[in-house]
Amino acid sequence: MALVVEEAHGQRIAAATEAAQLLGARPGMRLTDARALDPGLQVVVADPAGDAALLERLARWASRWSPLVEIDGADGLRLDASGAAHLFGGENGLIADIQRRLSSLGLSSRVAIACTPGAAWALAHHGASAAQSCPVDATAARLAPLPVAALRLPPEVTRTLERLGLKRIGTLAGVERRPLARRFREADNPLDALDRMLGRKAEPLTAIPDDPPPRALLRLAEPVSDPAAAPQALDLLVPGLVKQLEARKLGARRLLLAGYRVDGEVAVAVAATALATREAKHLHRLLADKAGTLDPGFGFDGFALEAAWCEPLGAGQDGLIGGPPPALEVARLVDRLSVKLGPERVRRPQPRASHLPERASGWRPALEPAAECMAPPPTAPRPPRMLDRPEAIAVIYATPEGLPRRFVWRRAVHDVTRAEGPERIAPEWWRERSTARLRDYYRVEDREGRRYWIYREGLHGDGRGGDPVWYLHGLFG
Amino acid sequence: MPEYTGFSRKKLVLGDGEALPPIPPAPFVELGVSSPFSFLRGASDAIELVLTALEMGMDSIGIADRNTLAGVVRLHSAAKGAGMRPLIGCRIDPVDAPSLLAYPIDREGYGRLSRMLSLGKMRCEKGECDLTLSEVALHGEGIAFIAMPAADLDAFEAALPAMAAALPGMKHIAAAHLYRGDDLARIERLDRLARAHGLTILATNDVHYATPDRRPLQDVMSCIREKVTLATAGYRLNPNAERHLKSPAEMVRLFERWPHAIAATRAFADAIDFSLDELRYEYPRESVPGGRTPQQQLAHLTWIGASKRWKEGVPPRILKQLKHELALIEKLDFARYFLTVHDIVAFARSLDPRSCARDAAARRTARSVIAWALPRSTRRPATCCSNASFPRSGKSRPTSTSISSMSGARK
């Protein structure tokens, strides 16, 4: 049986069972080639994402043996066993425990303990036995018979080494350093790899990140089924959470109040904020209503308040002339409205880069950060009030492209005393139909001094419809 | 990837090679034209521009690519092919002043403009040009300038006094209908500004493409230039498709209030007395010592070289061939080319005695006995034994020989 991955040039074997390897299938081979050697080859599509997720779960699980676990490539884990092995009866005991537990999960494994991560990797991948622990003084001797591929260099470097006749680590270690250093100058050079392997150069492990979010806990001696319990618990929890946020210089963007019920269920209330904050009063206010609606069931025996999403927040100062800055006030209003009405119902205007006036602005959920938008070029001013839908008007004007003289809007006649324009805006050809017409915008003022923003859609003889049509699009002042 | 084959430079020939009837002068001449040599800005090639202009009844057309004269040859040949008069210029973007259209008035002005561009380009990366207003002024004699205001008129107004003082050859300010809603006020302001500095406004449409249907192409090119997609380009694109060639009648209508702006284009074009036809390759004069003509110098060097090569006397057949070739070179007035290549080879030999002329043109001329006699090529010329192929080809196709050797001499 073999696992295959889909590639640009057909399916390629990612891994093969021993039985399949005996019949000629090799990892990296094309599936068609392997099928030619062994027509009975069974194929399953590989799931790299699933494998990676499994490896990560395994890494967390492996922290039972060592506090420092690192995921290594697609199929390896590295554990820092120093000071941990004696808990399992020495290094051999640790290896036996690892092998036993992994095989009970149905995984086959190769385990090696050595004084450096590089040496352990080499022994685990290329060593003679499936499990070995290598004493410090025997490292060089144990590594010597391994192929240079065990140095874990890029394939081309390995190939160069093999072409030079340096097929074993022992041979390489015997060569004088200077000529080697002259030949391999890249970052991944065999000398460095060898040094790392033998502990002459440091290679620290990076542990899987483990940074629990700020969280305040409250355990109750007796389960309470009173609905008022949750708001009361909130009173107690918020100061604790705020203290943690302060210590870590964080501000909460999303809060999670969890009530643990005696029957094993968890009731959760969530609130989000538009600006990172750690103000106790504000946080309390956001969650207070929702906390009251948590269903106690048979009773809560514990509460947790967690800042599930935090952002760095330094200490800020309020405005000098009393009261918080207006932006903060707006953010708090947005938070309260979002909690009451639902986050998708509170929106803020968002400028967009488009020459078409009705496309130059849109809406975004208020809790989302504002998108970057380039500043519009200096053009004729836009009216402060735009109609949602331009209204057709009848206009008397000097054809073909003269200024408007008089127009009728909502059955009222307006004599144009002043006009300025046109500002010509062509359709966005990449998203509109080919029959879309350009617009000539004019600013006009009627006899009463009222100013309007009107446009003529199309030109005479532009081949996109009949006579141009006039619309009123906005009002000035 | 499929290779694009069959590519050849298009040539515009109208009227089957007969002399085209002269086009009556139009009231308006477009001077602010960008061709594709304004990289990723101009969206119509020279032939398209010329054909559109011809259809509109224009008799002349300018070319002003950004910081380059690279596109002038195409426009020149296309305009000549259509019977129009090409006006050769370029658009200069000084680092410390608004843009300028620069049109050389005469041959010397063209030389200075080329030198100015070389100066600006040699000090920065390919495709860029770094010139200051004072450098433009230094090379500005014999060039007519037109100030090209950008969208921000306040900045332009602030920079104009310095420009007018630095460039006495600047008599015009370009005015264009941008269709941004304030054209009337804008052009009126430019007109006032021009008067205040003793200048005139000059109508142009800042042409980037021949016809409005080229706008999509120009938008895509702008996106490539700015490295954005169409959906995210936003205000980087032009709001409309007005940057195309407009007919003289249309321009006269647009500039109804400012007839002097239209008249200025005609006067500007008529004042230009330069054509690319005036350019000839000029060989360096240093290769000929004083008191001799180039032909005498070549004969002198040839006989010295021949006597060195054939120590026991030049064989009669070679003697005849040499005389024949010298006569031919005299007839074609070609001696300077041989002397220049001789100079180059002599210089190369002084650096490395083994080097010999290996470039294409030298290979061609190496077939001449003269090349053999002058210590240039170490290869024995074919003409020694057979009949001269060089002189024959020279006789039948003198122009082609001269062109190919010119390209070699530039190396």
PDB file of C-alpha atoms in Angstrom, chain A residues 352-355 360 373-380 400-401 403 419-430 438 440-441 459, chain B residues 151-152 178-185 215-217 219-220 230-242 246 250 253-254:
ATOM      1  CA  ARG A 352     -13.125  53.093  -0.708  1.00  0.00           C
ATOM      2  CA  ALA A 353     -10.875  54.100  -3.576  1.00  0.00           C
ATOM      3  CA  SER A 354     -13.162  54.595  -6.561  1.00  0.00           C
ATOM      4  CA  HIS A 355     -13.857  57.494  -8.865  1.00  0.00           C
ATOM      5  CA  ALA A 360     -16.408  55.640  -2.983  1.00  0.00           C
ATOM      6  CA  CYS A 373      -7.763  53.513   1.808  1.00  0.00           C
ATOM      7  CA  MET A 374      -5.696  55.860  -0.305  1.00  0.00           C
ATOM      8  CA  ALA A 375      -6.579  59.532  -0.128  1.00  0.00           C
ATOM      9  CA  PRO A 376      -8.753  60.721  -3.028  1.00  0.00           C
ATOM     10  CA  PRO A 377      -7.095  63.087  -5.505  1.00  0.00           C
ATOM     11  CA  PRO A 378      -8.051  66.750  -5.292  1.00  0.00           C
ATOM     12  CA  THR A 379     -11.185  67.115  -7.396  1.00  0.00           C
ATOM     13  CA  ALA A 380     -14.257  69.252  -7.424  1.00  0.00           C
ATOM     14  CA  PRO A 400     -24.286  68.279 -27.259  1.00  0.00           C
ATOM     15  CA  GLU A 401     -22.127  69.125 -24.250  1.00  0.00           C
ATOM     16  CA  LEU A 403     -24.022  73.664 -19.559  1.00  0.00           C
ATOM     17  CA  ALA A 419     -23.069  75.994 -13.374  1.00  0.00           C
ATOM     18  CA  GLU A 420     -19.623  74.509 -13.214  1.00  0.00           C
ATOM     19  CA  GLY A 421     -18.331  71.400 -14.911  1.00  0.00           C
ATOM     20  CA  PRO A 422     -18.245  68.922 -16.338  1.00  0.00           C
ATOM     21  CA  GLU A 423     -16.390  66.447 -14.200  1.00  0.00           C
ATOM     22  CA  ARG A 424     -16.262  63.415 -16.412  1.00  0.00           C
ATOM     23  CA  ILE A 425     -16.289  59.980 -14.772  1.00  0.00           C
ATOM     24  CA  ALA A 426     -16.086  57.008 -17.078  1.00  0.00           C
ATOM     25  CA  PRO A 427     -17.571  53.643 -16.058  1.00  0.00           C
ATOM     26  CA  GLU A 428     -15.300  51.101 -14.384  1.00  0.00           C
ATOM     27  CA  TRP A 429     -14.990  48.992 -17.492  1.00  0.00           C
ATOM     28  CA  TRP A 430     -13.570  45.957 -15.673  1.00  0.00           C
ATOM     29  CA  LEU A 438     -19.932  57.857 -18.787  1.00  0.00           C
ATOM     30  CA  ASP A 440     -20.641  64.372 -16.753  1.00  0.00           C
ATOM     31  CA  TYR A 441     -21.213  65.901 -13.336  1.00  0.00           C
ATOM     32  CA  LEU A 459     -22.925  61.559 -24.719  1.00  0.00           C
TER      33      LEU A 459
ATOM     34  CA  ALA B 151      -2.887  68.635 -10.834  1.00  0.00           C
ATOM     35  CA  ASP B 152      -1.741  70.851  -7.962  1.00  0.00           C
ATOM     36  CA  LEU B 178      -8.813  67.464 -17.625  1.00  0.00           C
ATOM     37  CA  TYR B 179     -12.591  67.051 -17.151  1.00  0.00           C
ATOM     38  CA  ARG B 180     -12.258  67.309 -13.378  1.00  0.00           C
ATOM     39  CA  GLY B 181     -15.119  69.747 -12.978  1.00  0.00           C
ATOM     40  CA  ASP B 182     -12.978  72.875 -12.655  1.00  0.00           C
ATOM     41  CA  ASP B 183     -11.520  73.156 -16.142  1.00  0.00           C
ATOM     42  CA  LEU B 184     -12.852  76.640 -16.755  1.00  0.00           C
ATOM     43  CA  ALA B 185     -11.440  78.056 -13.542  1.00  0.00           C
ATOM     44  CA  ARG B 215      -8.393  53.376 -22.065  1.00  0.00           C
ATOM     45  CA  PRO B 216      -8.648  49.749 -20.814  1.00  0.00           C
ATOM     46  CA  LEU B 217      -5.149  49.058 -22.126  1.00  0.00           C
ATOM     47  CA  ASP B 219      -5.505  51.282 -17.202  1.00  0.00           C
ATOM     48  CA  VAL B 220      -3.937  47.826 -17.270  1.00  0.00           C
ATOM     49  CA  LEU B 230      -7.578  46.731 -11.359  1.00  0.00           C
ATOM     50  CA  ALA B 231      -9.896  46.172  -8.412  1.00  0.00           C
ATOM     51  CA  THR B 232      -7.485  47.775  -5.953  1.00  0.00           C
ATOM     52  CA  ALA B 233      -6.005  50.459  -8.214  1.00  0.00           C
ATOM     53  CA  GLY B 234      -8.637  53.022  -7.197  1.00  0.00           C
ATOM     54  CA  TYR B 235      -7.487  56.590  -7.681  1.00  0.00           C
ATOM     55  CA  ARG B 236      -4.266  55.564  -9.414  1.00  0.00           C
ATOM     56  CA  LEU B 237      -6.255  55.217 -12.635  1.00  0.00           C
ATOM     57  CA  ASN B 238      -7.587  58.087 -14.670  1.00  0.00           C
ATOM     58  CA  PRO B 239     -11.269  58.739 -13.975  1.00  0.00           C
ATOM     59  CA  ASN B 240     -12.102  59.087 -17.665  1.00  0.00           C
ATOM     60  CA  ALA B 241     -10.923  58.326 -21.180  1.00  0.00           C
ATOM     61  CA  GLU B 242     -10.166  61.872 -22.295  1.00  0.00           C
ATOM     62  CA  LYS B 246      -8.670  65.141 -30.303  1.00  0.00           C
ATOM     63  CA  GLU B 250     -12.743  69.599 -31.193  1.00  0.00           C
ATOM     64  CA  ARG B 253     -14.310  74.107 -29.554  1.00  0.00           C
ATOM     65  CA  LEU B 254     -12.851  73.198 -26.152  1.00  0.00           C
TER      66      LEU B 254
END
